[in-house]
PDB file of C-alpha atoms in Angstrom:
ATOM      1  CA  MET Q   1       2.766 -11.870  -9.431  1.00 90.00           C
ATOM      2  CA  ILE Q   2      -0.268 -11.741 -11.719  1.00 95.00           C
ATOM      3  CA  LEU Q   3      -2.592 -12.142  -8.732  1.00 95.00           C
ATOM      4  CA  ALA Q   4      -0.940  -9.445  -6.586  1.00 91.00           C
ATOM      5  CA  GLY Q   5      -0.154  -7.091  -9.461  1.00 91.00           C
ATOM      6  CA  PRO Q   6      -2.517  -6.678 -12.417  1.00 95.00           C
ATOM      7  CA  PHE Q   7      -5.545  -8.242 -10.747  1.00 97.00           C
ATOM      8  CA  LEU Q   8      -5.811  -7.292  -7.070  1.00 94.00           C
ATOM      9  CA  THR Q   9      -3.640  -4.164  -7.160  1.00 92.00           C
ATOM     10  CA  GLY Q  10      -5.484  -3.255 -10.347  1.00 95.00           C
ATOM     11  CA  TYR Q  11      -8.796  -3.780  -8.545  1.00 96.00           C
ATOM     12  CA  THR Q  12      -7.581  -1.637  -5.644  1.00 93.00           C
ATOM     13  CA  GLN Q  13      -6.443   1.196  -7.904  1.00 92.00           C
ATOM     14  CA  THR Q  14      -9.568   1.167 -10.057  1.00 95.00           C
ATOM     15  CA  ILE Q  15     -12.005   1.205  -7.137  1.00 95.00           C
ATOM     16  CA  ASN Q  16      -9.933   3.942  -5.483  1.00 91.00           C
ATOM     17  CA  ASP Q  17     -10.007   6.036  -8.661  1.00 93.00           C
ATOM     18  CA  TRP Q  18     -13.779   5.572  -8.880  1.00 95.00           C
ATOM     19  CA  TYR Q  19     -14.433   6.819  -5.347  1.00 92.00           C
ATOM     20  CA  ASP Q  20     -11.802   9.562  -5.757  1.00 89.00           C
ATOM     21  CA  ARG Q  21     -13.280  10.980  -8.943  1.00 91.00           C
ATOM     22  CA  GLU Q  22     -14.407  14.219  -7.233  1.00 88.00           C
ATOM     23  CA  ILE Q  23     -10.985  14.768  -5.642  1.00 84.00           C
ATOM     24  CA  ASP Q  24      -9.194  13.887  -8.882  1.00 86.00           C
ATOM     25  CA  ALA Q  25     -11.376  16.395 -10.732  1.00 89.00           C
ATOM     26  CA  ILE Q  26      -9.661  19.037  -8.560  1.00 86.00           C
ATOM     27  CA  ASN Q  27      -6.137  17.619  -8.276  1.00 82.00           C
ATOM     28  CA  GLU Q  28      -5.675  15.671 -11.522  1.00 86.00           C
ATOM     29  CA  PRO Q  29      -8.549  16.393 -13.936  1.00 91.00           C
ATOM     30  CA  TYR Q  30      -6.666  14.729 -16.799  1.00 93.00           C
ATOM     31  CA  ARG Q  31      -7.016  11.251 -15.233  1.00 91.00           C
ATOM     32  CA  PRO Q  32      -9.209   8.762 -17.158  1.00 93.00           C
ATOM     33  CA  ILE Q  33     -12.339   8.956 -14.997  1.00 94.00           C
ATOM     34  CA  PRO Q  34     -12.677  12.718 -14.319  1.00 92.00           C
ATOM     35  CA  SER Q  35     -11.645  13.523 -17.902  1.00 94.00           C
ATOM     36  CA  GLY Q  36     -14.423  11.287 -19.258  1.00 93.00           C
ATOM     37  CA  ALA Q  37     -12.006   9.049 -21.170  1.00 95.00           C
ATOM     38  CA  ILE Q  38     -13.609   5.998 -19.537  1.00 94.00           C
ATOM     39  CA  SER Q  39     -17.336   5.609 -18.823  1.00 94.00           C
ATOM     40  CA  GLU Q  40     -19.014   4.578 -15.569  1.00 94.00           C
ATOM     41  CA  GLY Q  41     -20.038   1.250 -17.107  1.00 96.00           C
ATOM     42  CA  GLN Q  42     -16.481   0.518 -18.192  1.00 97.00           C
ATOM     43  CA  VAL Q  43     -15.161   1.311 -14.702  1.00 96.00           C
ATOM     44  CA  ILE Q  44     -17.685  -0.981 -12.994  1.00 96.00           C
ATOM     45  CA  ALA Q  45     -16.981  -3.788 -15.482  1.00 97.00           C
ATOM     46  CA  GLN Q  46     -13.228  -3.421 -14.892  1.00 97.00           C
ATOM     47  CA  ILE Q  47     -13.673  -3.537 -11.106  1.00 97.00           C
ATOM     48  CA  TRP Q  48     -15.700  -6.776 -11.244  1.00 97.00           C
ATOM     49  CA  PHE Q  49     -13.422  -8.399 -13.834  1.00 98.00           C
ATOM     50  CA  LEU Q  50     -10.295  -7.712 -11.767  1.00 98.00           C
ATOM     51  CA  LEU Q  51     -11.863  -8.728  -8.442  1.00 98.00           C
ATOM     52  CA  LEU Q  52     -13.463 -11.975  -9.620  1.00 98.00           C
ATOM     53  CA  GLY Q  53     -10.466 -12.810 -11.815  1.00 98.00           C
ATOM     54  CA  GLY Q  54      -8.134 -12.284  -8.864  1.00 97.00           C
ATOM     55  CA  LEU Q  55     -10.203 -14.468  -6.541  1.00 98.00           C
ATOM     56  CA  GLY Q  56     -10.322 -17.157  -9.239  1.00 98.00           C
ATOM     57  CA  ILE Q  57      -6.523 -17.102  -9.567  1.00 98.00           C
ATOM     58  CA  ALA Q  58      -6.215 -17.246  -5.761  1.00 97.00           C
ATOM     59  CA  TYR Q  59      -8.393 -20.364  -5.629  1.00 97.00           C
ATOM     60  CA  GLY Q  60      -6.337 -21.903  -8.436  1.00 97.00           C
ATOM     61  CA  LEU Q  61      -3.109 -21.273  -6.502  1.00 97.00           C
ATOM     62  CA  ASP Q  62      -4.605 -22.967  -3.418  1.00 97.00           C
ATOM     63  CA  ALA Q  63      -5.543 -25.968  -5.537  1.00 97.00           C
ATOM     64  CA  TRP Q  64      -2.048 -26.063  -7.104  1.00 97.00           C
ATOM     65  CA  ALA Q  65      -0.389 -25.868  -3.662  1.00 95.00           C
ATOM     66  CA  GLY Q  66      -2.692 -28.577  -2.254  1.00 95.00           C
ATOM     67  CA  HIS Q  67      -4.012 -26.433   0.596  1.00 95.00           C
ATOM     68  CA  ASP Q  68      -6.661 -28.012   2.818  1.00 94.00           C
ATOM     69  CA  VAL Q  69      -7.564 -24.486   3.938  1.00 94.00           C
ATOM     70  CA  PRO Q  70      -7.737 -22.040   0.988  1.00 96.00           C
ATOM     71  CA  THR Q  71      -5.169 -19.675   2.539  1.00 95.00           C
ATOM     72  CA  VAL Q  72      -4.450 -17.652  -0.594  1.00 97.00           C
ATOM     73  CA  LEU Q  73      -8.154 -17.177  -1.322  1.00 97.00           C
ATOM     74  CA  LEU Q  74      -8.813 -16.051   2.270  1.00 96.00           C
ATOM     75  CA  LEU Q  75      -5.897 -13.593   2.116  1.00 95.00           C
ATOM     76  CA  SER Q  76      -7.210 -12.281  -1.201  1.00 96.00           C
ATOM     77  CA  ILE Q  77     -10.746 -11.831   0.127  1.00 97.00           C
ATOM     78  CA  PHE Q  78      -9.371 -10.029   3.198  1.00 95.00           C
ATOM     79  CA  GLY Q  79      -7.175  -7.789   1.051  1.00 94.00           C
ATOM     80  CA  SER Q  80     -10.042  -7.005  -1.317  1.00 95.00           C
ATOM     81  CA  PHE Q  81     -12.248  -6.075   1.634  1.00 95.00           C
ATOM     82  CA  ILE Q  82      -9.551  -3.738   3.007  1.00 94.00           C
ATOM     83  CA  SER Q  83      -9.238  -2.204  -0.468  1.00 92.00           C
ATOM     84  CA  TYR Q  84     -12.966  -1.559  -0.569  1.00 94.00           C
ATOM     85  CA  ILE Q  85     -13.282   0.046   2.882  1.00 94.00           C
ATOM     86  CA  TYR Q  86     -10.125   2.090   2.189  1.00 91.00           C
ATOM     87  CA  SER Q  87     -11.839   3.852  -0.706  1.00 91.00           C
ATOM     88  CA  ALA Q  88     -15.590   3.518  -0.217  1.00 92.00           C
ATOM     89  CA  PRO Q  89     -17.949   5.237   2.206  1.00 90.00           C
ATOM     90  CA  PRO Q  90     -19.053   5.025   4.939  1.00 89.00           C
ATOM     91  CA  LEU Q  91     -15.738   3.812   6.450  1.00 89.00           C
ATOM     92  CA  LYS Q  92     -13.426   5.251   3.746  1.00 88.00           C
ATOM     93  CA  LEU Q  93     -10.247   4.623   5.742  1.00 89.00           C
ATOM     94  CA  LYS Q  94      -8.322   7.113   3.622  1.00 82.00           C
ATOM     95  CA  GLN Q  95     -10.273   9.916   5.328  1.00 83.00           C
ATOM     96  CA  ASN Q  96      -7.932   9.317   8.286  1.00 85.00           C
ATOM     97  CA  GLY Q  97      -4.248   9.594   7.426  1.00 83.00           C
ATOM     98  CA  TRP Q  98      -3.011   7.059   9.971  1.00 87.00           C
ATOM     99  CA  ALA Q  99      -5.598   4.336   9.306  1.00 88.00           C
ATOM    100  CA  GLY Q 100      -5.634   4.865   5.559  1.00 86.00           C
ATOM    101  CA  ASN Q 101      -1.897   4.910   5.047  1.00 85.00           C
ATOM    102  CA  TYR Q 102      -1.310   1.879   7.267  1.00 87.00           C
ATOM    103  CA  ALA Q 103      -4.052  -0.031   5.419  1.00 88.00           C
ATOM    104  CA  LEU Q 104      -2.291   0.882   2.173  1.00 83.00           C
ATOM    105  CA  GLY Q 105       1.132  -0.130   3.491  1.00 82.00           C
ATOM    106  CA  CYS Q 106      -0.207  -3.416   4.846  1.00 84.00           C
ATOM    107  CA  SER Q 107      -2.003  -4.213   1.603  1.00 84.00           C
ATOM    108  CA  TYR Q 108       0.998  -3.560  -0.618  1.00 82.00           C
ATOM    109  CA  ILE Q 109       3.588  -5.217   1.603  1.00 87.00           C
ATOM    110  CA  SER Q 110       2.156  -7.793   4.029  1.00 91.00           C
ATOM    111  CA  LEU Q 111      -0.504  -9.374   1.816  1.00 91.00           C
ATOM    112  CA  PRO Q 112       1.731 -10.267  -1.178  1.00 89.00           C
ATOM    113  CA  TRP Q 113       4.433 -11.481   1.219  1.00 91.00           C
ATOM    114  CA  TRP Q 114       2.026 -13.730   3.119  1.00 94.00           C
ATOM    115  CA  CYS Q 115       0.511 -14.916  -0.154  1.00 93.00           C
ATOM    116  CA  GLY Q 116       3.903 -15.917  -1.576  1.00 92.00           C
ATOM    117  CA  GLN Q 117       4.871 -17.675   1.639  1.00 94.00           C
ATOM    118  CA  ALA Q 118       1.530 -19.520   1.695  1.00 94.00           C
ATOM    119  CA  VAL Q 119       1.971 -20.704  -1.913  1.00 95.00           C
ATOM    120  CA  PHE Q 120       5.602 -21.830  -1.649  1.00 94.00           C
ATOM    121  CA  GLY Q 121       5.873 -22.653   2.057  1.00 92.00           C
ATOM    122  CA  GLU Q 122       3.918 -22.396   5.291  1.00 90.00           C
ATOM    123  CA  LEU Q 123       2.920 -19.425   7.452  1.00 89.00           C
ATOM    124  CA  ASP Q 124       4.225 -21.237  10.517  1.00 88.00           C
ATOM    125  CA  ARG Q 125       6.926 -19.001  12.034  1.00 88.00           C
ATOM    126  CA  PRO Q 126       6.599 -15.715  13.952  1.00 85.00           C
ATOM    127  CA  VAL Q 127       9.153 -14.057  11.638  1.00 82.00           C
ATOM    128  CA  TYR Q 128       6.649 -14.391   8.759  1.00 87.00           C
ATOM    129  CA  PHE Q 129       4.275 -12.094  10.641  1.00 86.00           C
ATOM    130  CA  ILE Q 130       6.722  -9.789  12.445  1.00 83.00           C
ATOM    131  CA  LEU Q 131       8.669  -8.649   9.363  1.00 84.00           C
ATOM    132  CA  PRO Q 132       5.688  -7.892   7.082  1.00 88.00           C
ATOM    133  CA  ILE Q 133       3.877  -5.994   9.844  1.00 84.00           C
ATOM    134  CA  LEU Q 134       7.007  -3.932  10.549  1.00 83.00           C
ATOM    135  CA  TYR Q 135       7.502  -3.241   6.866  1.00 86.00           C
ATOM    136  CA  SER Q 136       3.874  -2.142   6.647  1.00 88.00           C
ATOM    137  CA  ILE Q 137       4.808   0.750   8.937  1.00 87.00           C
ATOM    138  CA  ALA Q 138       7.453   1.663   6.364  1.00 88.00           C
ATOM    139  CA  GLY Q 139       4.710   1.304   3.781  1.00 86.00           C
ATOM    140  CA  LEU Q 140       2.730   3.918   5.685  1.00 87.00           C
ATOM    141  CA  GLY Q 141       5.578   6.342   5.034  1.00 86.00           C
ATOM    142  CA  ILE Q 142       5.693   5.430   1.351  1.00 85.00           C
ATOM    143  CA  ALA Q 143       1.937   6.041   1.101  1.00 85.00           C
ATOM    144  CA  ILE Q 144       2.353   9.581   2.476  1.00 89.00           C
ATOM    145  CA  VAL Q 145       4.415  10.473  -0.612  1.00 87.00           C
ATOM    146  CA  ASN Q 146       1.271  10.033  -2.692  1.00 82.00           C
ATOM    147  CA  ASP Q 147      -0.624  12.449  -0.427  1.00 87.00           C
ATOM    148  CA  PHE Q 148       1.589  15.470  -1.054  1.00 88.00           C
ATOM    149  CA  LYS Q 149       0.301  16.061  -4.582  1.00 82.00           C
ATOM    150  CA  SER Q 150      -3.329  15.775  -3.383  1.00 82.00           C
ATOM    151  CA  VAL Q 151      -3.225  18.248  -0.507  1.00 85.00           C
ATOM    152  CA  GLU Q 152      -5.449  20.870  -2.118  1.00 82.00           C
ATOM    153  CA  GLY Q 153      -8.251  18.501  -3.100  1.00 81.00           C
ATOM    154  CA  ASP Q 154      -8.054  16.574   0.190  1.00 83.00           C
ATOM    155  CA  ARG Q 155      -8.320  19.821   2.143  1.00 86.00           C
ATOM    156  CA  GLN Q 156     -11.322  21.030   0.136  1.00 84.00           C
ATOM    157  CA  LEU Q 157     -13.189  17.746   0.569  1.00 78.00           C
ATOM    158  CA  GLY Q 158     -12.311  17.248   4.245  1.00 80.00           C
ATOM    159  CA  LEU Q 159      -9.976  14.241   3.946  1.00 80.00           C
ATOM    160  CA  GLN Q 160      -7.518  14.209   6.835  1.00 86.00           C
ATOM    161  CA  SER Q 161      -4.435  12.936   5.052  1.00 88.00           C
ATOM    162  CA  LEU Q 162      -1.294  13.432   7.109  1.00 91.00           C
ATOM    163  CA  PRO Q 163      -0.081  16.427   5.037  1.00 92.00           C
ATOM    164  CA  VAL Q 164      -3.501  18.044   5.607  1.00 91.00           C
ATOM    165  CA  ALA Q 165      -3.675  17.135   9.315  1.00 91.00           C
ATOM    166  CA  PHE Q 166      -0.089  18.018  10.246  1.00 93.00           C
ATOM    167  CA  GLY Q 167       1.065  20.255   7.419  1.00 93.00           C
ATOM    168  CA  ILE Q 168       3.524  19.387   4.681  1.00 94.00           C
ATOM    169  CA  ASP Q 169       6.634  20.140   6.754  1.00 94.00           C
ATOM    170  CA  THR Q 170       5.661  17.788   9.586  1.00 95.00           C
ATOM    171  CA  ALA Q 171       4.297  15.105   7.258  1.00 94.00           C
ATOM    172  CA  LYS Q 172       7.541  14.894   5.285  1.00 95.00           C
ATOM    173  CA  TRP Q 173       9.424  14.055   8.496  1.00 96.00           C
ATOM    174  CA  ILE Q 174       6.794  11.472   9.479  1.00 94.00           C
ATOM    175  CA  CYS Q 175       7.215   9.992   5.999  1.00 93.00           C
ATOM    176  CA  ALA Q 176      11.013   9.803   6.138  1.00 95.00           C
ATOM    177  CA  GLY Q 177      11.051   8.692   9.776  1.00 95.00           C
ATOM    178  CA  SER Q 178       8.597   5.824   9.382  1.00 93.00           C
ATOM    179  CA  VAL Q 179      10.530   4.454   6.395  1.00 92.00           C
ATOM    180  CA  THR Q 180      13.980   4.809   7.940  1.00 95.00           C
ATOM    181  CA  VAL Q 181      13.296   3.970  11.578  1.00 94.00           C
ATOM    182  CA  THR Q 182      11.272   0.879  10.641  1.00 92.00           C
ATOM    183  CA  GLN Q 183      14.087  -0.511   8.519  1.00 92.00           C
ATOM    184  CA  LEU Q 184      16.613   0.212  11.262  1.00 94.00           C
ATOM    185  CA  GLY Q 185      14.322  -1.726  13.595  1.00 91.00           C
ATOM    186  CA  VAL Q 186      14.136  -4.634  11.157  1.00 90.00           C
ATOM    187  CA  ALA Q 187      17.932  -4.645  10.819  1.00 93.00           C
ATOM    188  CA  ALA Q 188      18.219  -4.744  14.616  1.00 93.00           C
ATOM    189  CA  TYR Q 189      15.686  -7.582  14.771  1.00 88.00           C
ATOM    190  CA  LEU Q 190      17.601  -9.572  12.132  1.00 90.00           C
ATOM    191  CA  GLN Q 191      20.803  -9.017  14.094  1.00 95.00           C
ATOM    192  CA  SER Q 192      19.093 -10.227  17.269  1.00 94.00           C
ATOM    193  CA  ILE Q 193      18.196 -13.567  15.642  1.00 90.00           C
ATOM    194  CA  ASN Q 194      21.782 -13.936  14.329  1.00 95.00           C
ATOM    195  CA  GLU Q 195      20.970 -13.084  10.705  1.00 94.00           C
ATOM    196  CA  THR Q 196      23.983 -10.777  10.531  1.00 97.00           C
ATOM    197  CA  THR Q 197      24.411 -10.929   6.749  1.00 97.00           C
ATOM    198  CA  TYR Q 198      20.811  -9.927   6.081  1.00 96.00           C
ATOM    199  CA  ALA Q 199      21.046  -7.140   8.652  1.00 96.00           C
ATOM    200  CA  ALA Q 200      24.156  -5.777   6.918  1.00 97.00           C
ATOM    201  CA  ILE Q 201      22.532  -5.981   3.454  1.00 97.00           C
ATOM    202  CA  LEU Q 202      19.503  -4.089   4.745  1.00 95.00           C
ATOM    203  CA  MET Q 203      21.705  -1.366   6.233  1.00 96.00           C
ATOM    204  CA  GLY Q 204      23.484  -1.056   2.893  1.00 97.00           C
ATOM    205  CA  LEU Q 205      20.165  -0.734   1.035  1.00 96.00           C
ATOM    206  CA  LEU Q 206      19.016   1.898   3.519  1.00 95.00           C
ATOM    207  CA  LEU Q 207      21.857   4.311   2.740  1.00 95.00           C
ATOM    208  CA  PRO Q 208      20.647   5.387  -0.746  1.00 96.00           C
ATOM    209  CA  GLN Q 209      17.130   5.753   0.652  1.00 94.00           C
ATOM    210  CA  ILE Q 210      18.392   8.181   3.280  1.00 95.00           C
ATOM    211  CA  TYR Q 211      20.348  10.059   0.595  1.00 97.00           C
ATOM    212  CA  TYR Q 212      17.264  10.574  -1.579  1.00 95.00           C
ATOM    213  CA  GLN Q 213      15.150  11.521   1.412  1.00 96.00           C
ATOM    214  CA  ALA Q 214      17.703  14.202   2.238  1.00 96.00           C
ATOM    215  CA  THR Q 215      18.032  15.487  -1.339  1.00 96.00           C
ATOM    216  CA  LEU Q 216      14.452  15.133  -2.682  1.00 95.00           C
ATOM    217  CA  LEU Q 217      11.840  14.431  -0.015  1.00 95.00           C
ATOM    218  CA  ILE Q 218      12.863  16.828   2.742  1.00 96.00           C
ATOM    219  CA  PRO Q 219      13.694  19.855   0.526  1.00 96.00           C
ATOM    220  CA  ASP Q 220      10.387  19.830  -1.421  1.00 95.00           C
ATOM    221  CA  PRO Q 221       8.062  16.801  -1.244  1.00 94.00           C
ATOM    222  CA  VAL Q 222       5.396  18.449  -3.414  1.00 91.00           C
ATOM    223  CA  ALA Q 223       7.654  19.351  -6.348  1.00 91.00           C
ATOM    224  CA  ASN Q 224       9.622  16.087  -6.105  1.00 91.00           C
ATOM    225  CA  ASP Q 225       6.795  13.639  -5.353  1.00 82.00           C
ATOM    226  CA  VAL Q 226       7.272  11.572  -8.537  1.00 84.00           C
ATOM    227  CA  LYS Q 227      11.058  11.484  -8.163  1.00 86.00           C
TER     228      LYS Q 227
END
């Protein structure tokens, strides 16, 4: 949890905030970097501390688990690389709504899942790859929620987030659809491999999500983005 949370998610968020400082100056000027509350030197030091600390923890977990191949370290290096190209030019995946949001969904969902499975088990069954990749599509929808509050700055600086590319009304349906349809697909997949109980639990968990999509997301995603 410390590896995936404070260290590598922290690294991801800090490097994203650094490369987003011009956009944040438009959308959220009160944030630490555009407001001047934190200096450039402090940001760079934080990025390196979190990255190297995270990779050190990853190597320690491989040693603890007795891995011949440092699976957790390799996953962490891959995830850190995706984090960098998501935020930093010239690739800056977040310039494209589809690529950026899927990279975000994959990073937040698949990587910690694979990491946990590698530490406490083996990545030796297709289900360990199918489910995280499917849920990363749902993660794409979750990532769109964050784009609604940034529409104005993204538009001014030419970032093609999905709300900018398709408009807020279309993007909110893409957001809700990717989250809901993906989980319906996962429930169907679980049913197909005779995991009926898990399929039923997932359907039960999906109902409140649909309710809040209908009452918060669809009516006004900009005003209700935090909720």
